[in-house]
Short mmCIF file of C-alpha atoms in Angstrom, two decimals:
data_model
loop_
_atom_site.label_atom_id
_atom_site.label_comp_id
_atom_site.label_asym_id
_atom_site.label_seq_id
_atom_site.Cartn_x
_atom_site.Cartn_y
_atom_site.Cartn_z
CA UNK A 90 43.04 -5.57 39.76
CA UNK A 91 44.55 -8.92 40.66
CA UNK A 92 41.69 -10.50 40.94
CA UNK A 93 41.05 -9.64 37.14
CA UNK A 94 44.39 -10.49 35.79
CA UNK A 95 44.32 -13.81 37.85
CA UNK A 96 40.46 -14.22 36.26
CA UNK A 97 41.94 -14.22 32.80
CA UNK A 98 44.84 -16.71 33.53
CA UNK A 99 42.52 -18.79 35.42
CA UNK A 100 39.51 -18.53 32.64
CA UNK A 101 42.59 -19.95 30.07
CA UNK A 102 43.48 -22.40 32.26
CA UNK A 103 40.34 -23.77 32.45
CA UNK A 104 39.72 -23.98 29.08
CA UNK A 105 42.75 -25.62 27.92
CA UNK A 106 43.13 -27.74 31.45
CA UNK A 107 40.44 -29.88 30.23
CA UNK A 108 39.14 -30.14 34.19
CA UNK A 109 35.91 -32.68 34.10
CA UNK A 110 33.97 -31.10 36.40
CA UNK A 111 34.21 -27.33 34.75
CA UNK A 112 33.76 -29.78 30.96
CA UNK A 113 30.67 -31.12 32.97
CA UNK A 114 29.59 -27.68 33.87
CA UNK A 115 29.62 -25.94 30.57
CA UNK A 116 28.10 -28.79 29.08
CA UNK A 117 25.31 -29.12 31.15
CA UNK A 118 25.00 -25.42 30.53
CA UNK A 119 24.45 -25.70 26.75
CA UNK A 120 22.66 -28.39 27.04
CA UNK A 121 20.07 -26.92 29.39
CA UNK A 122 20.25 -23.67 27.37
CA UNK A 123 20.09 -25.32 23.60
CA UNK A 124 16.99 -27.86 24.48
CA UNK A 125 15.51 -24.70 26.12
CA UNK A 126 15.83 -22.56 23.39
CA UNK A 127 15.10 -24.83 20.30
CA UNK A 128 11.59 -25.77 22.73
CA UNK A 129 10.76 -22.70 22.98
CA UNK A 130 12.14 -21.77 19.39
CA UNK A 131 9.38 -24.74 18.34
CA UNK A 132 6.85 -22.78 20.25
CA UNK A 133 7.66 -19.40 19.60
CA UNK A 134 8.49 -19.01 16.02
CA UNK A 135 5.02 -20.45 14.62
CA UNK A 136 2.94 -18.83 17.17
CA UNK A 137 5.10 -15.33 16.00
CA UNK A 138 4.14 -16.02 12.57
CA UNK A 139 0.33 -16.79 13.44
CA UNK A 140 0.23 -13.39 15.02
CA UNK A 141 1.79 -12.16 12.20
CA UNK A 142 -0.50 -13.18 9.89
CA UNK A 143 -3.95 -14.04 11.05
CA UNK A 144 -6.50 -11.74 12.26
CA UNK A 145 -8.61 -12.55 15.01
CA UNK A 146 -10.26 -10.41 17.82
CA UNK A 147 -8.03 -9.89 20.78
CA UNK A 148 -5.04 -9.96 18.63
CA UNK A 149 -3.56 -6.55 20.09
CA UNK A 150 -3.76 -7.92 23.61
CA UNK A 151 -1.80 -11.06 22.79
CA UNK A 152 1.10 -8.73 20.90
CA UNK A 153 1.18 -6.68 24.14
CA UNK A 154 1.28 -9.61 26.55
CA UNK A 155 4.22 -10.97 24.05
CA UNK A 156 5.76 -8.41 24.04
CA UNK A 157 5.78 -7.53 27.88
CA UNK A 158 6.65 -11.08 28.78
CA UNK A 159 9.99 -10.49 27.15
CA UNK A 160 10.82 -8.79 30.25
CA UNK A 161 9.76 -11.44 32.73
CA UNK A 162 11.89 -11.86 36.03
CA UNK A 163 13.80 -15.07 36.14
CA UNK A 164 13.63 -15.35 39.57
CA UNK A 165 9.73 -14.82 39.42
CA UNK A 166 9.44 -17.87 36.41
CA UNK A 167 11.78 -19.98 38.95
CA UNK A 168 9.61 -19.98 41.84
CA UNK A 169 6.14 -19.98 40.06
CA UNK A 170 7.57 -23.24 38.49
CA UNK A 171 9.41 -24.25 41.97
CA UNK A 172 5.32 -23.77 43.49
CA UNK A 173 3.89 -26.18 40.33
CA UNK A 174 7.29 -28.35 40.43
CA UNK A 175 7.42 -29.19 44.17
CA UNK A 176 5.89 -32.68 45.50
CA UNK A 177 2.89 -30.96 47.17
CA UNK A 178 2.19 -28.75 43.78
CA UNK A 179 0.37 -29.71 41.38
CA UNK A 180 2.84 -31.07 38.77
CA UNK A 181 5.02 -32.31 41.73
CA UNK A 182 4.29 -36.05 40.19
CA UNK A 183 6.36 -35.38 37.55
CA UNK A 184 9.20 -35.44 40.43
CA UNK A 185 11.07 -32.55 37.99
CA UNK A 186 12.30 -30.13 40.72
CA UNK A 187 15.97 -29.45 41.05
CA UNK A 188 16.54 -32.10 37.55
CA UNK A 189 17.68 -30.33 34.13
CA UNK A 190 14.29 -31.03 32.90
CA UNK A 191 13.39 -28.54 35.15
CA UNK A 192 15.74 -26.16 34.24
CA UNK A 193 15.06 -26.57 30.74
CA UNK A 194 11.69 -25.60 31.23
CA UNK A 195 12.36 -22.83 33.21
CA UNK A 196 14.49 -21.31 30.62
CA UNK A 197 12.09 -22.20 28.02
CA UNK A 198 9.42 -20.17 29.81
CA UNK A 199 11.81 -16.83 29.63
CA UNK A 200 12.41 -18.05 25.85
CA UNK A 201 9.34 -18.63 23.96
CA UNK A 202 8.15 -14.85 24.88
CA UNK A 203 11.38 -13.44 23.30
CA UNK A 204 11.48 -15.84 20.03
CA UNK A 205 7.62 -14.94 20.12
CA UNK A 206 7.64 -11.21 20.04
CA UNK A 207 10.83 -10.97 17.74
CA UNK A 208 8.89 -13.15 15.51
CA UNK A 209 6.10 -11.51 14.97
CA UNK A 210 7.72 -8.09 14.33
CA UNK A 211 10.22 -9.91 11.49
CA UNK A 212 7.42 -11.76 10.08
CA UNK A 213 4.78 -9.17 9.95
CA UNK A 214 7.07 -6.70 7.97
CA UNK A 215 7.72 -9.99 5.40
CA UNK A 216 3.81 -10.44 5.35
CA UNK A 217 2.68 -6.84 4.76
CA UNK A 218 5.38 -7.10 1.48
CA UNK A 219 4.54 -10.91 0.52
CA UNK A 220 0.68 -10.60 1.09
CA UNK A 221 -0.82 -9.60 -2.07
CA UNK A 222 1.56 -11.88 -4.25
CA UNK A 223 0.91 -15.17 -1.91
CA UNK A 224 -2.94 -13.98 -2.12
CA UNK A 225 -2.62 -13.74 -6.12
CA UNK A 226 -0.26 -16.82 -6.61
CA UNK A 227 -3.26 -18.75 -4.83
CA UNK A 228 -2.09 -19.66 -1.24
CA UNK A 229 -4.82 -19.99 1.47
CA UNK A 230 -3.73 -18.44 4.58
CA UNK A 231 -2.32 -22.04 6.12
CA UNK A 232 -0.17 -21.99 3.74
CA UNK A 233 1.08 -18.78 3.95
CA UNK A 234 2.95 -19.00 7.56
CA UNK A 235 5.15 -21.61 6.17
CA UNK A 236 5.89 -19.60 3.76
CA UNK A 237 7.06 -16.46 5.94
CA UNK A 238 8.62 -18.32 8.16
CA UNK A 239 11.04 -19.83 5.52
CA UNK A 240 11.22 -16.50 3.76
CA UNK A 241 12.37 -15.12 6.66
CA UNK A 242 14.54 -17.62 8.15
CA UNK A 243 17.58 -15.45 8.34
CA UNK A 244 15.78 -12.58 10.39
CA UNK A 245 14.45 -15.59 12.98
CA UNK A 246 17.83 -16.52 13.15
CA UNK A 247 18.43 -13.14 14.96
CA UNK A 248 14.96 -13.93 17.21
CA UNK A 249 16.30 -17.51 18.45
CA UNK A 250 19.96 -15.73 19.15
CA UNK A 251 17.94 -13.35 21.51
CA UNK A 252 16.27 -15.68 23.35
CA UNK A 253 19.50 -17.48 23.77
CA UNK A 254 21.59 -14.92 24.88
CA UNK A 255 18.73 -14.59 27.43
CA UNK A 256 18.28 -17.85 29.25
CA UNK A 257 22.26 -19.08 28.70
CA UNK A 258 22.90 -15.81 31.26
CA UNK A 259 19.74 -16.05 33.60
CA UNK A 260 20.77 -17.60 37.15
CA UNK A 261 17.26 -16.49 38.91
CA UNK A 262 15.12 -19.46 37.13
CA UNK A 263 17.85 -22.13 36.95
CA UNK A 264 18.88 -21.24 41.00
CA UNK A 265 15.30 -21.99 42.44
CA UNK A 266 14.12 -24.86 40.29
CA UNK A 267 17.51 -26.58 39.52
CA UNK A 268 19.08 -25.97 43.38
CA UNK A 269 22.68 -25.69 42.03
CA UNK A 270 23.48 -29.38 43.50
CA UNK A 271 27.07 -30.36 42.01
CA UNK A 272 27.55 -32.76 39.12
CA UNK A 273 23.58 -32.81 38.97
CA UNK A 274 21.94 -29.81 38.55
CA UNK A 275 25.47 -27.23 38.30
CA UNK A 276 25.82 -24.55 35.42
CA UNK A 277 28.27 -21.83 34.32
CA UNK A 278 25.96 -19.28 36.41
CA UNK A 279 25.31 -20.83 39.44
CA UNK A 280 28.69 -21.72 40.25
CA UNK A 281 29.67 -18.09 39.27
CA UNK A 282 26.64 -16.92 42.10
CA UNK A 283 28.20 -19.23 44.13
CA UNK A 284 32.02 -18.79 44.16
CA UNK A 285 31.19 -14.95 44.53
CA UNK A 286 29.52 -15.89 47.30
CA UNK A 287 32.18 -17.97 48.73
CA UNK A 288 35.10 -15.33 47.65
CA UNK A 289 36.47 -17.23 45.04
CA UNK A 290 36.23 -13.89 42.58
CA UNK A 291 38.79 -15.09 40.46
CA UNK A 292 37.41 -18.20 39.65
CA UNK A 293 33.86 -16.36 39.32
CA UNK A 294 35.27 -14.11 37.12
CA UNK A 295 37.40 -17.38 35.11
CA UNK A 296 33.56 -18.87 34.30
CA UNK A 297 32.19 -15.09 33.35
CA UNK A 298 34.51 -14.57 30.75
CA UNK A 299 33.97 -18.24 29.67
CA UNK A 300 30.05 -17.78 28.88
CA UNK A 301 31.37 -14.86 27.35
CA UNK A 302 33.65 -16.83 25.23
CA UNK A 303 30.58 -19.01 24.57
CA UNK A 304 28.41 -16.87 23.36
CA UNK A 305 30.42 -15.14 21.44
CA UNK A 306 31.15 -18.78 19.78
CA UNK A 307 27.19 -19.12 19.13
CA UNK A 308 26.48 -16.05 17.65
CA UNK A 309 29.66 -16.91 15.08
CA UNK A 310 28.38 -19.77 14.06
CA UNK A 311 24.83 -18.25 13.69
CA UNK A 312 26.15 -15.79 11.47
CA UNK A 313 27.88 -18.16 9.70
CA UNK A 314 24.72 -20.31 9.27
CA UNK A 315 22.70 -17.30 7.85
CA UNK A 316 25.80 -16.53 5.52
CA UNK A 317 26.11 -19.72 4.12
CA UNK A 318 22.12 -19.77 3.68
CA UNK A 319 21.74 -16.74 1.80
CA UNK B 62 -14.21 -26.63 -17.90
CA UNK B 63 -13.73 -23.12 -17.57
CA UNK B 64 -14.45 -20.19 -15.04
CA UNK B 65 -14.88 -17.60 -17.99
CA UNK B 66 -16.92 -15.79 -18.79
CA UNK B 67 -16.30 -12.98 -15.53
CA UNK B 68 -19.19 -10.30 -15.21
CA UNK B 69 -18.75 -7.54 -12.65
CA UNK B 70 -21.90 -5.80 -11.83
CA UNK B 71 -22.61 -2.65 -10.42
CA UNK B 72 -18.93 -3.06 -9.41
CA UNK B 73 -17.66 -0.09 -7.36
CA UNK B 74 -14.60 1.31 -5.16
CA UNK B 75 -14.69 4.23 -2.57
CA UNK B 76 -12.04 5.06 -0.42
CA UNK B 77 -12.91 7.69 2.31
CA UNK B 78 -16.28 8.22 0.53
CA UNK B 79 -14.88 9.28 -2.29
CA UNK B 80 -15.75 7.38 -5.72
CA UNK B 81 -12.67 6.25 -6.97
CA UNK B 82 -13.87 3.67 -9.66
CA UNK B 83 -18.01 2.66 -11.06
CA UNK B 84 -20.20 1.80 -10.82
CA UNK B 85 -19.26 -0.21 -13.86
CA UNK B 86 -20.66 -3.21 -15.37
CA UNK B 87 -18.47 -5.36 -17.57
CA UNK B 88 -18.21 -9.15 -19.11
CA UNK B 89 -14.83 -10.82 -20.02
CA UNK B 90 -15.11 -13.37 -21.99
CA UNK B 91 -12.05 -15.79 -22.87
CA UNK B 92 -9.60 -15.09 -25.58
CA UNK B 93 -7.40 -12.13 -27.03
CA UNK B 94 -5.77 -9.50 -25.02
CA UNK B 95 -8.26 -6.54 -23.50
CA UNK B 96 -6.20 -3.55 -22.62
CA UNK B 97 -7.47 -0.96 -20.19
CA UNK B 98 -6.29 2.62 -20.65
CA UNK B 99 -6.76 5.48 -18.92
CA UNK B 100 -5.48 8.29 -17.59
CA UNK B 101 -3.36 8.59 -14.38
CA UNK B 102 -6.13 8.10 -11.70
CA UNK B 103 -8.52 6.54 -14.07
CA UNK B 104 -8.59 3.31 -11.70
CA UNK B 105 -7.20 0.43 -14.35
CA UNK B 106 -4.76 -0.73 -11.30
CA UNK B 107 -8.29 -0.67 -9.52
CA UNK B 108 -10.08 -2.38 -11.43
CA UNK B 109 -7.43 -5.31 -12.18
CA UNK B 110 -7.40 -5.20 -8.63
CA UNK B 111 -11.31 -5.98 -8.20
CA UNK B 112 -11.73 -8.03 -10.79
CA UNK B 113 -8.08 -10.55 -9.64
CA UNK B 114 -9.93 -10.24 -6.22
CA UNK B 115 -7.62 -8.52 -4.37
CA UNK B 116 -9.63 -6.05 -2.82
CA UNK B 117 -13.64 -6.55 -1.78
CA UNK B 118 -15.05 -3.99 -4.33
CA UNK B 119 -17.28 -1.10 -1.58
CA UNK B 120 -20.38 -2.37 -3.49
CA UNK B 121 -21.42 -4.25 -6.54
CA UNK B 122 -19.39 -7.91 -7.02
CA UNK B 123 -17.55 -10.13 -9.31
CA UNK B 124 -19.10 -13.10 -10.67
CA UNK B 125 -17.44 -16.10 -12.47
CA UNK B 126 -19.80 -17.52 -15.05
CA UNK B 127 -17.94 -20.84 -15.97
CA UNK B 128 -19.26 -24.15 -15.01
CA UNK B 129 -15.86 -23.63 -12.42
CA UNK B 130 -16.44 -20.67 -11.40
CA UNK B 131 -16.84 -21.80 -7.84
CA UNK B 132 -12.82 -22.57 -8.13
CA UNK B 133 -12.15 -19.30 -9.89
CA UNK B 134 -9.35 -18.19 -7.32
CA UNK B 135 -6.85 -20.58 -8.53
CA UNK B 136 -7.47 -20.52 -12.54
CA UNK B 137 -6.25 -16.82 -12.55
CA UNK B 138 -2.99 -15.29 -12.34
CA UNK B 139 -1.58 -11.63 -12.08
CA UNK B 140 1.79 -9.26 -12.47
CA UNK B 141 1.66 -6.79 -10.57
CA UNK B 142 4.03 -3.59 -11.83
CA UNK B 143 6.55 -4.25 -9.06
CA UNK B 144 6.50 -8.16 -8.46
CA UNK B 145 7.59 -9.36 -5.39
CA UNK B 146 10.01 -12.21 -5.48
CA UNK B 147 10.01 -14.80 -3.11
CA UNK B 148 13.85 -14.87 -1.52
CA UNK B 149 14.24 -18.32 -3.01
CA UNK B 150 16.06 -19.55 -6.46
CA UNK B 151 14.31 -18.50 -9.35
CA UNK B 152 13.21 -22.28 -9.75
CA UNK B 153 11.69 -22.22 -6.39
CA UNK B 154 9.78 -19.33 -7.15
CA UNK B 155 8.58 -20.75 -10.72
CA UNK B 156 7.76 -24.35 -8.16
CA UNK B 157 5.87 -22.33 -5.64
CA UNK B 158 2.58 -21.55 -7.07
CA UNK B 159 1.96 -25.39 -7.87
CA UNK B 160 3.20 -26.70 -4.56
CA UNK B 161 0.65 -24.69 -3.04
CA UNK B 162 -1.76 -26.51 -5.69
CA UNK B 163 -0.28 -29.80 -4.35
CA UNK B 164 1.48 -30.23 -7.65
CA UNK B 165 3.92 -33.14 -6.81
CA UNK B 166 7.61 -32.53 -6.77
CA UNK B 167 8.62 -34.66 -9.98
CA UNK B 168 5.41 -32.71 -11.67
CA UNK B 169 6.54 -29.76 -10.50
CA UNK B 170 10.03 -29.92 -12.04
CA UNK B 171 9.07 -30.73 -15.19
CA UNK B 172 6.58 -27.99 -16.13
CA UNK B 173 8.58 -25.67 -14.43
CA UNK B 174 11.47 -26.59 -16.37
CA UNK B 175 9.26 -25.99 -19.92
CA UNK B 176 8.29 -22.49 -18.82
CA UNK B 177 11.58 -21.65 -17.98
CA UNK B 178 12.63 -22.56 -21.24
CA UNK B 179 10.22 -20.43 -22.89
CA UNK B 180 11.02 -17.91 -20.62
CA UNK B 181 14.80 -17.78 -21.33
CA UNK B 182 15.23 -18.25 -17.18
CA UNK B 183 16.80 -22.00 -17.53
CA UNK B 184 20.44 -20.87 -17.37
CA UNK B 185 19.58 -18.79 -14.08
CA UNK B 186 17.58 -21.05 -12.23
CA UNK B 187 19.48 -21.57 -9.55
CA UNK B 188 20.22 -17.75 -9.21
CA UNK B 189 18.44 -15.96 -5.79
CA UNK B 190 15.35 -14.28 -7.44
CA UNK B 191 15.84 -10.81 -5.54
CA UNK B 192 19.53 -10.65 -7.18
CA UNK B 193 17.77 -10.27 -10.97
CA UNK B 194 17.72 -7.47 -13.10
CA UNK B 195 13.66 -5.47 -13.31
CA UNK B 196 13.90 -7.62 -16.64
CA UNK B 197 14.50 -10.89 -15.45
CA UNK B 198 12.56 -10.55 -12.59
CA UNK B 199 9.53 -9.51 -14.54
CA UNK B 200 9.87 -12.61 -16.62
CA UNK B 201 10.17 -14.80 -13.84
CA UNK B 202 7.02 -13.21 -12.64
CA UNK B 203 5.53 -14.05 -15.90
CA UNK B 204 7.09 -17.74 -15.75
CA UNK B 205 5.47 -17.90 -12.11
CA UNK B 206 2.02 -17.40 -13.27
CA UNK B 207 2.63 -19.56 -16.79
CA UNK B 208 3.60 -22.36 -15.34
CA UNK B 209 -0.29 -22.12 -13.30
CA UNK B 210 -1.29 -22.30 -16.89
CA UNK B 211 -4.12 -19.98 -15.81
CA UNK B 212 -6.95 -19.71 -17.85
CA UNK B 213 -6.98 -15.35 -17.32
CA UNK B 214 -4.01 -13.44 -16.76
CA UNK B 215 -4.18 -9.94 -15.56
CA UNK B 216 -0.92 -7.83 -16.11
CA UNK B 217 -0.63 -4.10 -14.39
CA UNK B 218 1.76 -2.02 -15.91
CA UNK B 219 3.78 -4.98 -16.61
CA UNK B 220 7.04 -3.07 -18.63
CA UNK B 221 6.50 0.01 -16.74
CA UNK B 222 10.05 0.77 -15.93
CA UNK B 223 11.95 -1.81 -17.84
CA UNK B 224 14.35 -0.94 -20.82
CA UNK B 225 13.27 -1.47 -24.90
CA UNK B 226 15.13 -5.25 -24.70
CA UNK B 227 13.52 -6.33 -21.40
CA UNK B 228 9.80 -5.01 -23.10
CA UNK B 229 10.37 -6.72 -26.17
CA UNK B 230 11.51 -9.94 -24.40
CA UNK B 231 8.49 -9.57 -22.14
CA UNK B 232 5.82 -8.78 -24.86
CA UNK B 233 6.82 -12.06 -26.38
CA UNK B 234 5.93 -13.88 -23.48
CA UNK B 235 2.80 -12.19 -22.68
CA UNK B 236 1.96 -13.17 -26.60
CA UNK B 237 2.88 -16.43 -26.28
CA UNK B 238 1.10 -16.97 -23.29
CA UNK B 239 -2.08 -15.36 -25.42
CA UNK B 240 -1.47 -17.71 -28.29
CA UNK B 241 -1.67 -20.92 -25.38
CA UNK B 242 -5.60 -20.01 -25.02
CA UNK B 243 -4.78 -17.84 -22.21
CA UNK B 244 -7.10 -14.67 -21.55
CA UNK B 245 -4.85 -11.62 -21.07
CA UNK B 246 -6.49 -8.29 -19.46
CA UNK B 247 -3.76 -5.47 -19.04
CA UNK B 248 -2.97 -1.91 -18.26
CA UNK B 249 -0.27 -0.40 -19.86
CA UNK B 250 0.99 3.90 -20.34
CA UNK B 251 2.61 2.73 -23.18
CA UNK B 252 0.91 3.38 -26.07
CA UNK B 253 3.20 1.39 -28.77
CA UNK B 254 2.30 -1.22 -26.63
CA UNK B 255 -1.12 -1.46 -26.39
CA UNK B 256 -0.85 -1.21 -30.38
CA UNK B 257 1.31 -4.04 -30.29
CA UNK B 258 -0.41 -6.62 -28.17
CA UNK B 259 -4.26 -5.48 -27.62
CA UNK B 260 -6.82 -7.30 -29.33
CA UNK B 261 -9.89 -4.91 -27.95
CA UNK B 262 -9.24 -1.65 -25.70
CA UNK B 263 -11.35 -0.75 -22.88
CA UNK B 264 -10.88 2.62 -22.17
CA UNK B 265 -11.34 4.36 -18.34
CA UNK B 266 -12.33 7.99 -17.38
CA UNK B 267 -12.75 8.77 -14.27
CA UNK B 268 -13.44 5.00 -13.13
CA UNK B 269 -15.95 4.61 -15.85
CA UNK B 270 -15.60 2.86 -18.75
CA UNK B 271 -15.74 5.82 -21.77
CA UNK B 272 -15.49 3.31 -24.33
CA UNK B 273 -14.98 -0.41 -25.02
CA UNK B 274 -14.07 -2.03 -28.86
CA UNK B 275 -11.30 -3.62 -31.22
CA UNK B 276 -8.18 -2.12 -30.78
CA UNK B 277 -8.08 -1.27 -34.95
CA UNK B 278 -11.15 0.77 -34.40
CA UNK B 279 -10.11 2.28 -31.41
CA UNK B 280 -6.78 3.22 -32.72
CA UNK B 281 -7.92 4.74 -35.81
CA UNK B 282 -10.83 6.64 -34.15
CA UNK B 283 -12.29 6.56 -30.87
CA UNK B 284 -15.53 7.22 -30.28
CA UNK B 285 -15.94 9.19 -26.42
CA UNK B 286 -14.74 12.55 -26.07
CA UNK B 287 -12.21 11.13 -23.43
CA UNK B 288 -11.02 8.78 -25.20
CA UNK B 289 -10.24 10.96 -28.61
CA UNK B 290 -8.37 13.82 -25.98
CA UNK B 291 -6.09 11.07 -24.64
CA UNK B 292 -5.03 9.88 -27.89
CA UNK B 293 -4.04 12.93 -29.23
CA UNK B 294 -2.17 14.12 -26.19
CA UNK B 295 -4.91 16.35 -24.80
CA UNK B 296 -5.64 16.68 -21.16
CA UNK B 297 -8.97 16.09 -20.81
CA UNK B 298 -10.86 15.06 -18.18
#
């Protein structure tokens, strides 16, 4: 129990004490989480929408492999990466292991499936209304994922949140291909995997309650964003 | 240049093997206002349906006789009973259907500007489409295919649930749009209005046409069996 109450006073601490390496942790967190997800946001909405909306044979198999890889392991998308990442793998020129970039691409791996999937079920209940009217106004069928996708831009807001609130509280992927190295490759869940480990549980507990804080900050704001579009 | 005249031939709809409209054969040429009535079930919807392009017809086909008949898809506009608005302004919706012709923007402003005008939309322009009345939404529908200045216009059931003001204020525009050279082909289940605005009836039984001629004729006598039940209230068919 007083590992708890010392969590919270630690957790406000923290936040107020303006420490630069916990600043430089949660930064590199949202930075490695926000590039991740507006990649795989890039990715995932149009390909949703082209799902959505075009028909082409084998279409059912790439819904259910969507949908499926929503519930990819982390840890599994860390060291299939980690194989392709290190120097005697095949990518291992790009010298990326245990750098953000890595990280980012990790997490954009878990994304794009997520954004994907959501996508596609938003934008194929908007198609199935908008598709006669589009058809009769004239639009060819290029023209009509655009269209969808801006229709339907507050519903994809929900989609992107998802796949946030996915990757910013993965450790698994970032762990393996980032290595947790300090001031380098260091964010809000690895240290928390770490300090567990070590038996600093109040401290653990400080940063848990901060990604709480933060998410609960990012989903505001994208509520406010959909508000304020509507 | 012009896609009109439209002749469907041996046109036909089944839908589980069961005829639901023709074989019919029938020419459109441009001008006036051609109402289809019909019973319930009679397959007007259908046949707007066919003819707009909607559906692919089970056999038989559409043909556009006009020298541009090759580009009929984007000379012809339709309402559809229950429009669906784009969630967008009201301009944005009137702007969309000549972006997707590559109208440019400046363009694009001022003709939809003109048809909102005419439409009495210009004060609520701005306004999110989806937050209009069934009136206003069905003229902004209207002003969304005007502003294509099509050269057909089909309308289904276009003032099927709206009140006497909203009808009147839509009948205007459908005239209007009628008096611009525009071809109008609607159903309607109101028979005041096909009074009102038809220029020649085409009348549907059972997804055949019973009878086809000027609306004073048709009014003051019809000549099919059909036809003469359903004006006088009987069920026949």
């Amino acid at each position: 129990m007083t590992d708890i109450l010392n969590a919270f006073v630690l957790a406000i601490e923290l936040i107020f004490g303006g420490d630069p390496e916990f600043v430089e942790i949660v930064g590199l967190s949202l930075y490695v989480s926000l590039t991740a997800v507006g990649l795989a946001s890039l990715i995932g909405l149009p390909l949703g929408a082209l799902v959505a909306v075009y028909r082409f044979p084998g279409r059912g198999t790439v819904i259910v492999i969507l949908n499926s890889l929503m519930a990819l392991p982390p840890v599994f998308v860390g060291l299939f990466l980690y194989l392709l990442l290190s120097r005697s793998g095949p990518l291992g020129f790009l010298g990326l292991l245990y750098t953000p970039g890595a990280m980012i691409l990790a997490q954009c791996v878990l994304a794009t499936p997520i954004v994907a999937a959501l996508a596609h079920q938003a934008m194929r209940t908007l198609y199935e209304e908008y598709m006669q009217q589009l058809c009769s106004l004239g639009a060819r069928t290029r023209q009509v994922i655009p269209t969808v996708l801006w229709d339907g831009r507050l519903r994809l807001v929900s989609a992107v949140m998802a796949g946030f609130g996915r990757v910013s509280a993965e450790v698994g992927a970032v762990l393996i291909v980032g290595g947790n190295i300090a001031n380098v490759t260091r964010v809000m869940t690895t240290t928390i995997a770490l300090e567990t480990s070590k038996g600093n549980l109040a401290l653990a507990m400080a940063l848990g309650l901060v990604l709480l804080l933060i998410a609960l900050g990012v989903n505001a704001a994208a509520v406010l964003i959909s508000r304020t579009a509507r | 240049m012009a896609i009109l005249p439209c002749r469907a031939e041996g046109l036909s709809f089944r839908a589980d093997g069961k005829p639901l409209l023709g074989p019919l054969d029938l020419e459109l040429d441009d001008g006036g206002t051609t109402v289809i009535l019909g019973h319930n079930g009679a397959g007007k919807s259908l046949l707007l349906n066919l003819l707009h392009g909607l559906m692919p017809p089970s056999a038989g086909h559409v043909r556009w006789l006009g020298p541009d008949g090759a580009d009929n898809r984007r000379r012809q506009a339709m309402v559809f009973q229950k429009p669906v608005m784009l969630r967008r302004s009201v301009l944005a919706n009137v702007e969309y259907g000549l972006k997707l012709r590559g109208v440019a923007r400046a363009e694009r402003r001022r003709r939809a500007a003109i048809v909102l005008q005419r439409t009495g939309l210009a004060d609520i322009a701005e306004r999110q489409a989806r937050a209009l009345s069934g009136g206003e939404q069905q003229r902004l529908a209207l002003a969304r295919t005007w502003v294509l200045e099509p050269e057909i216009l089909f309308l289904d059931e276009p003032t099927a649930s709206l009140d006497p003001g909203a009808i009147a204020a839509v009948e205007a525009i459908v005239t209007e749009i009628r008096d611009g050279g525009t071809k109008i082909v609607m159903t309607t289940h109101d028979m005041g209005q096909a009074r009102r605005l038809a220029d020649e009836v085409i009348f549907l039984a059972r997804g055949q046409v019973a009878e086809r001629g000027p609306a004073g004729a048709f009014f003051a006598g019809p000549a099919s069996d059909p036809a003469q039940a359903f004006l006088e209230g009987r069920l026949a068919w």
